């Protein structure tokens, strides 16, 4: 039995000054850097969108960022353009120690489907391959931190719980976007899924 640390989307665009900045997003980096040692398998995710991605408000006429819309796979929040493949905004924050990672998952690369979770795209069907990777290494426990608590961290945690992992979210090493109560909602859903929220 092995444990994994999965660090979600600690990229320039989610940190202060970025295109979809999360308040104090960069404050979690020293804590994350101190956590690598305690885990067998260490993964990073990178939000990684082609230009004109369908999750960008700019791709929908008459829509503004932070408005919701309907996609063929269900409700989708529209965002400012962010984490465009190859851009500085898509790069990991320079203070994040990325050298510890066994593997890096890139998600949201399909122009038509967003991907909050590290495990499945927002259609809840298309796998990123991370589950197979962790399974093949004997990982049973998944610890998550990063950005943003209420979107990519929560969706990753909920999918991990559904897949049968024991899941902990290290909230001291997370920061939230918190749109219209999204943080409270995410916390409730995670608790209901038996995910441990740890400070
Ligand atoms: C995220 C919104 C859009 C996240 C990614 O990392 O939480 N949020 N893309
Ligand atoms: Zn995104």
Short mmCIF file of N, CA and C and ligand atoms in Angstrom, two decimals, residues 8-9 14 20 47 49 79 82 107 114 116 147-148 151-153 177, ligand 1:
data_model
loop_
_atom_site.label_atom_id
_atom_site.label_comp_id
_atom_site.label_asym_id
_atom_site.label_seq_id
_atom_site.Cartn_x
_atom_site.Cartn_y
_atom_site.Cartn_z
N UNK A 8 -2.34 20.07 -7.29
CA UNK A 8 -3.19 20.52 -8.38
C UNK A 8 -2.87 21.96 -8.82
N UNK A 9 -2.48 22.14 -10.05
CA UNK A 9 -2.52 23.42 -10.78
C UNK A 9 -1.86 24.62 -10.08
N UNK A 14 -3.00 30.98 -11.81
CA UNK A 14 -3.84 30.85 -10.61
C UNK A 14 -3.23 31.56 -9.41
N UNK A 20 -6.36 34.10 -13.89
CA UNK A 20 -7.48 33.60 -13.08
C UNK A 20 -6.96 33.44 -11.65
N UNK A 47 -3.15 22.61 -15.59
CA UNK A 47 -4.28 22.98 -16.43
C UNK A 47 -3.66 23.42 -17.76
N UNK A 49 -4.73 24.36 -21.63
CA UNK A 49 -5.79 24.58 -22.62
C UNK A 49 -5.25 25.13 -23.94
N UNK A 79 -14.68 30.95 -17.93
CA UNK A 79 -13.54 31.55 -17.25
C UNK A 79 -12.84 32.56 -18.16
N UNK A 82 -7.08 31.36 -19.71
CA UNK A 82 -6.04 31.03 -18.73
C UNK A 82 -5.32 29.76 -19.15
N UNK A 107 -4.24 18.46 -18.18
CA UNK A 107 -5.69 18.25 -18.33
C UNK A 107 -6.34 19.48 -18.93
N UNK A 114 -13.91 20.72 -20.80
CA UNK A 114 -13.03 21.18 -19.72
C UNK A 114 -12.66 19.98 -18.85
N UNK A 116 -11.70 19.69 -14.78
CA UNK A 116 -11.31 20.17 -13.46
C UNK A 116 -10.51 19.08 -12.73
N UNK A 147 -4.58 24.33 -6.14
CA UNK A 147 -5.53 25.37 -6.56
C UNK A 147 -6.51 24.81 -7.59
N UNK A 148 -7.73 25.15 -7.55
CA UNK A 148 -8.36 25.86 -6.44
C UNK A 148 -9.19 24.85 -5.63
N UNK A 151 -12.70 24.03 -7.02
CA UNK A 151 -12.85 23.54 -8.40
C UNK A 151 -11.96 22.33 -8.62
N UNK A 152 -10.74 22.53 -9.03
CA UNK A 152 -9.94 21.38 -9.46
C UNK A 152 -9.55 20.45 -8.31
N UNK A 153 -9.29 21.01 -7.11
CA UNK A 153 -8.95 20.13 -5.99
C UNK A 153 -10.18 19.30 -5.59
N UNK A 177 -11.37 29.70 -5.11
CA UNK A 177 -11.90 30.79 -5.93
C UNK A 177 -13.13 31.37 -5.21
C1 LIG B 1 -9.41 25.65 -12.40
C2 LIG B 1 -11.09 26.94 -13.24
C3 LIG B 1 -10.69 26.68 -14.52
C4 LIG B 1 -8.70 25.11 -11.19
C5 LIG B 1 -8.98 25.37 -13.69
O1 LIG B 1 -7.51 24.75 -11.30
O2 LIG B 1 -9.34 25.05 -10.12
N1 LIG B 1 -10.46 26.42 -12.19
N2 LIG B 1 -9.64 25.88 -14.74
#
